[in-house]
Coordinates of C-alpha atoms and ligand atoms in Angstrom, one line a residue:
M1191 CA 13.0 2.5 -21.7
S1192 CA 9.4 3.4 -21.1
T1193 CA 8.4 7.0 -20.6
D1194 CA 7.3 6.1 -17.1
A1195 CA 10.7 4.6 -16.3
A1196 CA 12.5 7.6 -17.7
L1197 CA 10.3 9.9 -15.6
R1198 CA 10.9 7.8 -12.5
A1199 CA 14.7 7.9 -13.0
R1200 CA 14.6 11.7 -13.3
A1201 CA 12.2 12.1 -10.3
A1202 CA 14.5 9.9 -8.2
R1203 CA 17.2 12.5 -8.5
V1204 CA 15.0 15.5 -7.5
V1205 CA 12.2 14.1 -5.3
P1206 CA 13.0 12.1 -2.1
G1207 CA 12.2 8.4 -2.9
G1208 CA 11.1 9.5 -6.3
M1209 CA 7.6 10.1 -5.0
W1210 CA 6.0 10.6 -1.6
G1211 CA 2.8 9.6 0.2
H1212 CA 0.0 7.3 -0.8
L1213 CA 0.4 7.8 -4.6
H1214 CA 3.9 6.2 -4.6
A1215 CA 3.7 3.5 -7.3
G1216 CA 6.2 1.5 -5.3
R1217 CA 3.3 0.6 -3.0
M1218 CA 1.4 -0.9 -5.9
P1219 CA 1.9 -4.3 -7.6
P1220 CA 4.5 -4.7 -10.4
G1221 CA 3.7 -3.0 -13.6
Y1222 CA 1.7 -0.2 -12.1
P1223 CA 2.6 3.2 -13.7
Q1224 CA 3.7 6.2 -11.6
F1225 CA 2.8 8.8 -14.1
F1226 CA -0.5 9.6 -15.8
T1227 CA -1.0 12.0 -18.7
R1228 CA -4.8 12.1 -19.1
G1229 CA -8.2 11.3 -17.6
E1230 CA -11.5 11.2 -19.4
G1231 CA -14.8 10.0 -17.9
G1232 CA -14.1 6.7 -16.2
H1233 CA -10.7 6.1 -17.8
V1234 CA -7.1 7.2 -17.3
W1235 CA -4.0 7.0 -19.6
D1236 CA -0.5 6.5 -18.3
A1237 CA 2.6 8.3 -19.6
D1238 CA 3.1 5.5 -22.1
G1239 CA -0.3 5.9 -23.6
R1240 CA -1.9 2.8 -22.0
R1241 CA -5.6 3.2 -21.2
Y1242 CA -7.3 1.8 -18.1
V1243 CA -10.8 1.6 -16.7
D1244 CA -10.1 3.7 -13.6
L1245 CA -11.4 2.2 -10.4
M1246 CA -9.4 4.4 -8.1
C1247 CA -10.7 7.8 -9.4
A1248 CA -7.7 9.6 -7.9
W1249 CA -8.4 7.8 -4.6
G1250 CA -11.9 9.4 -4.3
P1251 CA -11.9 12.9 -5.7
V1252 CA -13.4 12.0 -9.1
I1253 CA -17.1 11.2 -8.6
L1254 CA -18.7 12.5 -11.8
G1255 CA -15.8 11.4 -14.0
H1256 CA -12.5 12.9 -15.1
R1257 CA -12.9 16.3 -16.9
D1258 CA -16.6 16.4 -16.4
G1259 CA -18.0 19.0 -18.8
A1260 CA -20.3 20.8 -16.4
V1261 CA -17.6 21.1 -13.7
E1262 CA -14.8 22.1 -16.0
G1263 CA -17.2 24.7 -17.7
A1264 CA -18.0 26.3 -14.3
A1265 CA -14.3 26.2 -13.3
A1266 CA -13.2 27.8 -16.6
R1267 CA -15.8 30.6 -16.3
Q1268 CA -14.6 31.4 -12.8
A1269 CA -10.9 31.1 -13.9
A1270 CA -11.6 33.7 -16.6
L1271 CA -12.6 36.2 -13.8
G1272 CA -10.0 35.3 -11.2
D1273 CA -9.1 32.6 -8.7
C1274 CA -6.9 33.7 -5.9
L1275 CA -8.1 37.2 -4.9
N1276 CA -8.0 39.4 -1.7
G1277 CA -11.1 37.7 -0.5
P1278 CA -13.5 35.1 -1.7
A1279 CA -15.6 35.5 -4.9
P1280 CA -19.4 35.6 -4.5
V1281 CA -19.5 31.9 -5.4
M1282 CA -18.3 31.1 -1.8
V1283 CA -21.7 32.2 -0.5
D1284 CA -23.6 30.2 -3.2
L1285 CA -21.5 27.1 -2.3
A1286 CA -22.0 27.5 1.5
E1287 CA -25.8 28.0 0.9
R1288 CA -25.9 24.9 -1.3
L1289 CA -23.9 22.8 1.2
V1290 CA -26.1 23.9 4.1
D1291 CA -29.2 23.0 2.1
R1292 CA -27.8 19.7 1.2
I1293 CA -26.1 18.4 4.3
A1294 CA -28.8 17.5 6.8
H1295 CA -27.1 18.5 10.0
A1296 CA -25.3 21.6 8.6
D1297 CA -26.2 25.2 9.5
W1298 CA -22.9 26.7 8.3
A1299 CA -19.8 25.8 6.3
I1300 CA -16.1 26.8 6.1
F1301 CA -13.9 25.8 3.2
C1302 CA -10.4 24.6 3.0
K1303 CA -8.2 22.5 0.7
N1304 CA -7.6 19.0 1.9
G1305 CA -9.4 16.4 4.0
T1306 CA -6.8 16.8 6.7
D1307 CA -7.5 20.5 6.9
A1308 CA -11.1 19.7 7.5
T1309 CA -10.7 17.0 10.1
T1310 CA -8.1 19.0 12.0
A1311 CA -10.4 22.1 12.0
C1312 CA -13.2 19.9 13.3
V1313 CA -11.1 18.8 16.2
T1314 CA -10.0 22.4 16.9
I1315 CA -13.6 23.7 16.8
A1316 CA -14.7 20.9 19.1
R1317 CA -12.0 21.8 21.6
A1318 CA -12.7 25.5 21.3
A1319 CA -16.4 24.9 21.8
T1320 CA -16.0 22.8 24.9
G1321 CA -12.9 24.2 26.4
R1322 CA -11.7 20.6 26.8
R1323 CA -8.9 18.5 25.3
A1324 CA -9.8 14.8 24.9
I1325 CA -10.8 13.4 21.5
L1326 CA -11.9 9.8 21.0
V1327 CA -10.4 8.2 17.8
A1328 CA -11.0 4.7 16.4
E1329 CA -8.0 2.4 16.2
G1330 CA -6.8 2.2 12.6
S1331 CA -9.1 4.9 11.3
Y1332 CA -7.4 7.4 8.9
H1333 CA -8.2 11.1 9.4
G1334 CA -5.2 12.5 7.5
A1335 CA -1.5 13.0 7.5
M1336 CA -0.9 15.8 10.1
P1337 CA 1.1 14.9 13.2
W1338 CA -2.0 14.4 15.4
C1339 CA -3.4 11.7 13.0
T1340 CA -0.7 10.3 10.7
P1341 CA -0.5 6.5 10.8
V1342 CA 3.3 6.8 10.2
P1343 CA 4.8 8.4 13.3
A1344 CA 8.2 9.3 11.8
G1345 CA 9.0 12.9 12.6
T1346 CA 6.2 13.3 15.1
T1347 CA 6.1 13.2 18.9
A1348 CA 3.9 11.4 21.3
E1349 CA 2.8 14.8 22.5
D1350 CA 1.3 15.4 19.0
R1351 CA -1.1 12.6 19.8
A1352 CA -1.7 13.6 23.5
H1353 CA -5.3 13.8 24.8
Q1354 CA -6.5 11.0 22.4
H1355 CA -8.3 7.9 23.6
R1356 CA -8.8 4.9 21.3
F1357 CA -11.9 2.8 20.7
R1358 CA -12.8 0.0 18.2
Y1359 CA -15.1 0.9 15.4
N1360 CA -18.6 -0.5 15.9
D1361 CA -17.7 -1.6 19.5
I1362 CA -20.0 0.3 21.9
A1363 CA -18.3 -1.0 25.0
S1364 CA -14.9 0.2 23.9
L1365 CA -16.4 3.6 22.9
E1366 CA -17.9 4.0 26.4
A1367 CA -14.6 2.9 28.0
A1368 CA -12.8 5.5 26.0
A1369 CA -15.3 8.2 27.0
D1370 CA -14.9 7.2 30.6
A1371 CA -11.1 7.4 30.3
A1372 CA -11.5 10.9 28.9
G1373 CA -13.8 11.8 31.8
P1374 CA -14.8 15.5 32.1
D1375 CA -12.1 16.4 29.6
L1376 CA -14.1 14.9 26.6
A1377 CA -14.2 17.4 23.8
G1378 CA -15.4 15.1 21.0
I1379 CA -15.5 11.9 19.1
I1380 CA -14.2 11.7 15.6
V1381 CA -15.4 8.7 13.5
T1382 CA -15.2 7.8 9.8
A1383 CA -18.5 7.4 7.9
F1384 CA -17.9 3.7 7.7
R1385 CA -15.0 1.5 8.7
H1386 CA -12.6 1.8 5.7
D1387 CA -9.3 1.2 7.4
N1388 CA -6.3 0.1 5.4
V1389 CA -5.9 -3.6 4.7
V1390 CA -8.9 -4.9 6.7
D1391 CA -12.4 -5.8 5.5
Q1392 CA -14.7 -2.8 5.4
E1393 CA -17.7 -2.5 7.9
M1394 CA -20.7 -0.3 7.6
P1395 CA -21.5 1.6 10.8
E1396 CA -24.0 -0.3 13.1
P1397 CA -26.9 2.0 13.9
G1398 CA -26.6 1.2 17.6
F1399 CA -23.0 2.2 17.5
A1400 CA -23.8 5.5 15.8
R1401 CA -26.6 6.2 18.3
A1402 CA -24.2 5.4 21.2
A1403 CA -21.7 7.9 19.9
R1404 CA -24.4 10.5 19.6
A1405 CA -25.7 9.7 23.1
I1406 CA -22.3 10.0 24.7
C1407 CA -21.7 13.4 23.1
D1408 CA -25.2 14.6 24.2
R1409 CA -24.8 13.3 27.7
R1410 CA -21.3 14.8 28.2
G1411 CA -21.6 18.0 26.1
A1412 CA -19.1 16.9 23.6
A1413 CA -19.1 17.2 19.8
L1414 CA -19.7 14.3 17.4
I1415 CA -17.5 14.6 14.3
V1416 CA -18.2 12.4 11.3
D1417 CA -15.2 12.3 8.9
D1418 CA -17.0 12.0 5.6
V1419 CA -13.9 12.9 3.6
R1420 CA -13.7 9.6 1.8
A1421 CA -17.4 8.5 1.7
G1422 CA -19.0 11.9 1.3
F1423 CA -21.6 12.1 -1.5
R1424 CA -21.0 8.5 -2.5
L1425 CA -23.3 6.9 0.0
H1426 CA -26.0 9.4 0.8
P1427 CA -26.4 12.9 -0.7
D1428 CA -27.3 14.5 2.7
G1429 CA -24.4 13.1 4.8
S1430 CA -23.4 9.4 5.2
W1431 CA -24.8 8.9 8.7
E1432 CA -28.3 9.9 7.5
A1433 CA -28.4 6.2 6.5
V1434 CA -28.2 5.2 10.2
G1435 CA -30.4 8.1 11.4
V1436 CA -27.7 9.9 13.4
R1437 CA -26.7 13.5 12.8
P1438 CA -23.2 14.8 13.8
D1439 CA -22.4 18.2 15.1
L1440 CA -19.4 18.6 12.7
S1441 CA -18.5 16.8 9.5
A1442 CA -15.5 16.9 7.3
Y1443 CA -15.7 16.8 3.5
S1444 CA -13.2 16.9 0.7
K1445 CA -12.4 14.4 -2.1
A1446 CA -15.6 14.2 -4.2
L1447 CA -16.7 17.7 -3.4
G1448 CA -14.6 19.2 -6.1
N1449 CA -14.5 16.3 -8.6
G1450 CA -10.7 16.7 -8.6
H1451 CA -10.5 20.4 -7.8
A1452 CA -8.7 21.2 -4.5
I1453 CA -11.4 21.9 -2.0
A1454 CA -12.6 20.6 1.4
A1455 CA -15.3 21.7 3.8
I1456 CA -16.2 21.7 7.4
A1457 CA -19.9 21.6 8.0
G1458 CA -21.4 22.4 11.4
S1459 CA -24.5 22.7 13.3
E1460 CA -25.8 25.8 15.1
A1461 CA -24.3 24.9 18.5
L1462 CA -20.8 25.0 17.1
R1463 CA -21.1 28.2 15.1
E1464 CA -19.8 30.5 17.7
A1465 CA -16.6 28.4 18.3
A1466 CA -16.1 28.0 14.5
G1467 CA -16.1 31.8 14.3
R1468 CA -13.5 32.1 17.1
V1469 CA -10.8 29.6 16.0
F1470 CA -8.2 30.8 13.5
V1471 CA -8.2 28.4 10.6
T1472 CA -7.1 29.6 7.2
G1473 CA -4.7 29.2 4.3
S1474 CA -3.4 31.1 1.3
F1475 CA -5.4 29.1 -1.1
W1476 CA -8.5 28.3 1.0
C1477 CA -10.6 30.9 -0.6
A1478 CA -9.6 30.2 -4.2
A1479 CA -12.7 30.7 -6.3
V1480 CA -12.2 28.2 -9.1
P1481 CA -12.5 25.1 -6.9
M1482 CA -15.5 26.7 -5.3
A1483 CA -17.2 27.2 -8.7
A1484 CA -16.3 23.6 -9.5
A1485 CA -17.7 22.3 -6.2
L1486 CA -21.0 24.2 -6.7
A1487 CA -21.3 22.6 -10.1
V1488 CA -20.5 19.2 -8.6
L1489 CA -23.3 19.6 -6.0
E1490 CA -25.7 20.6 -8.7
E1491 CA -24.8 17.7 -11.0
L1492 CA -24.8 15.1 -8.2
E1493 CA -28.4 16.1 -7.6
R1494 CA -29.4 16.5 -11.3
R1495 CA -27.9 13.1 -12.3
D1496 CA -29.0 11.3 -9.1
V1497 CA -25.6 9.7 -8.9
V1498 CA -25.9 7.5 -5.8
P1499 CA -28.3 4.9 -7.3
W1500 CA -26.2 4.7 -10.5
L1501 CA -23.0 4.1 -8.5
E1502 CA -24.9 1.4 -6.5
H1503 CA -26.2 -0.2 -9.8
L1504 CA -22.7 -0.3 -11.2
G1505 CA -21.1 -1.5 -8.0
T1506 CA -23.7 -4.3 -7.7
R1507 CA -22.9 -5.5 -11.2
L1508 CA -19.2 -5.5 -10.4
R1509 CA -19.6 -7.2 -7.0
Q1510 CA -21.9 -10.0 -8.4
G1511 CA -19.7 -10.5 -11.4
L1512 CA -16.5 -10.8 -9.3
A1513 CA -18.3 -13.2 -6.8
Q1514 CA -19.5 -15.4 -9.7
R1515 CA -16.0 -15.6 -11.2
A1516 CA -14.3 -16.2 -7.9
V1517 CA -16.6 -19.3 -7.5
A1518 CA -16.0 -20.4 -11.0
F1519 CA -12.2 -20.2 -10.5
G1520 CA -12.4 -21.7 -7.1
V1521 CA -10.8 -18.7 -5.4
G1522 CA -11.8 -17.5 -1.9
L1523 CA -12.6 -13.8 -2.5
R1524 CA -14.0 -11.5 0.2
Q1525 CA -15.8 -8.3 -0.9
S1526 CA -16.8 -5.7 1.7
G1527 CA -18.2 -2.2 2.3
P1528 CA -20.5 -0.3 0.1
V1529 CA -20.7 -1.6 -3.5
S1530 CA -19.8 1.9 -4.8
M1531 CA -16.6 1.8 -2.8
P1532 CA -15.5 -1.8 -3.3
L1533 CA -12.8 -3.6 -1.5
F1534 CA -11.8 -7.1 -2.3
M1535 CA -9.3 -9.4 -0.6
F1536 CA -8.3 -13.0 -1.0
D1537 CA -8.7 -15.6 1.8
G1538 CA -5.4 -16.6 3.4
D1539 CA -3.5 -13.8 1.7
A1540 CA -1.8 -12.2 4.7
D1541 CA 1.1 -10.8 2.6
F1542 CA -1.2 -9.7 -0.2
A1543 CA 0.8 -11.8 -2.7
Q1544 CA -2.5 -13.0 -4.3
G1545 CA -4.0 -9.6 -4.4
R1546 CA -0.9 -8.2 -6.0
A1547 CA -0.7 -11.0 -8.6
F1548 CA -4.4 -10.6 -9.4
C1549 CA -4.2 -6.8 -9.8
A1550 CA -1.0 -6.9 -11.8
A1551 CA -2.7 -9.3 -14.3
A1552 CA -5.9 -7.2 -14.3
L1553 CA -3.8 -4.0 -15.0
A1554 CA -2.2 -5.6 -18.0
A1555 CA -5.7 -6.4 -19.2
G1556 CA -6.8 -2.8 -18.8
A1557 CA -8.3 -2.3 -15.3
Y1558 CA -6.6 -0.1 -12.7
L1559 CA -7.6 -1.8 -9.4
H1560 CA -6.1 -1.8 -5.9
P1561 CA -5.2 -5.0 -4.0
R1562 CA -5.8 -3.8 -0.4
H1563 CA -7.5 -0.3 -0.4
N1564 CA -11.1 0.4 -1.2
M1565 CA -11.7 1.6 -4.7
F1566 CA -14.1 4.2 -6.1
L1567 CA -16.7 4.2 -8.8
C1568 CA -17.7 7.4 -10.6
A1569 CA -20.9 8.5 -12.4
A1570 CA -19.1 8.4 -15.8
H1571 CA -18.5 4.6 -15.5
T1572 CA -20.8 2.5 -17.7
E1573 CA -22.0 -1.0 -17.5
A1574 CA -19.6 -1.7 -20.4
D1575 CA -16.8 -0.4 -18.2
M1576 CA -17.8 -2.8 -15.4
D1577 CA -17.9 -5.7 -17.9
E1578 CA -14.4 -4.6 -19.1
V1579 CA -13.2 -4.7 -15.5
L1580 CA -14.7 -8.2 -15.1
R1581 CA -12.9 -9.4 -18.2
A1582 CA -9.7 -8.0 -16.8
A1583 CA -10.5 -9.7 -13.5
E1584 CA -10.6 -13.0 -15.3
A1585 CA -7.0 -12.5 -16.3
G1586 CA -6.4 -11.9 -12.6
F1587 CA -8.1 -15.1 -11.6
E1588 CA -6.2 -17.0 -14.3
A1589 CA -2.9 -15.6 -12.8
L1590 CA -3.9 -17.0 -9.4
R1591 CA -4.7 -20.4 -10.9
G1592 CA -1.3 -20.3 -12.6
A1593 CA 0.5 -19.5 -9.4
Ligands
PMP3004 N1 -10.2 11.4 6.3 C1 -10.4 10.3 5.5 C2 -11.5 9.4 5.9 C3 -9.7 10.1 4.3 O1 -10.0 9.0 3.6 C4 -8.7 11.0 4.0 C5 -7.9 10.8 2.7 N2 -7.7 9.5 2.3 C6 -8.4 12.1 4.8 C7 -9.2 12.3 5.9 C8 -7.4 13.1 4.5 O2 -7.7 13.8 3.4 P1 -6.5 14.5 2.5 O3 -5.6 13.5 2.0 O4 -7.2 15.3 1.5 O5 -5.8 15.4 3.5

């Protein structure tokens, strides 16, 4: 029995379903490991010692590379002093200053742990600031796993999602209709940096749509919230909607901010400062100093290494290489979204059978891909890694031809 299988058998006895949430290997194609023992740069090793070029990067947190030297050095120096204390370490102020300098719309920051902490706090702050209840949320957008936003309603109530109105991403008319439905109760609009919903092609935000969201909030005195948890720092170093020229009032960050250390941030503009100081948002580990030291190093390294153009370079190499091979193998492959956060899906593959067969074969050839969720590149990836992924993809295309 493989080590992974033995661990799964033990986990099945002491963990419901053997694993919970989005990292459950049962959601992945056959052959995907559940357990990993090591990560280094752009690679991960599973519990049976197999090495993969890692195109999930922990589903986003790893942006510089696994075990980045600068980040781990900063974390270790802080760990030697203390992590969880009776208040924050001085590094919290350094980090807040750095984030406020970096994020174009931000005048202040609050730190927490997970993306859901940050999106939930943004909604809370918007409601506190306006004294209103209604929030506009795009159909199919993921903002986390709390009862107000989880896509799986088991164990939640309809009341958990009260005071929400839906619109379609990039659809101005539906956004305006949702705002009208909210009427004078409109507290805010929450919107992801681009459309990266599960199992559909990705869409960049249309500038007109982003401007309409800004205009509705301005006209009605509501807060515009950009959920930059997934895209943050991968598209634009100053905030993802800088690319479309629209500044939110609140933004939520997590994932890449700590390069794998548990940290999230709420960034806000001056008008929301008072409300942010009034709400009670906190947690036992929210002020832990080690992830803050790590995040400060991440922000410094992102700037020093000018990461965004490198991710775009690698992503373009991957996208072009996949497109060429799809044509050569006569397979209808759709690629969408930013090249640094690639998503591919196969034409006519409603049940993802092709995607699963492709990824299973690519995995056996050494590339850890995802058949229906966007993937993530990191700064430690090299051109040689992308070429290795393309060779593994050829095994995937072969598998489709065989099927
Ligand atoms: N918002 C977005 C856009 C996300 O992608 C995620 C995580 N996938 C979240 C919020 C929730 O973040 P977390 O899982 O850290 O709570």
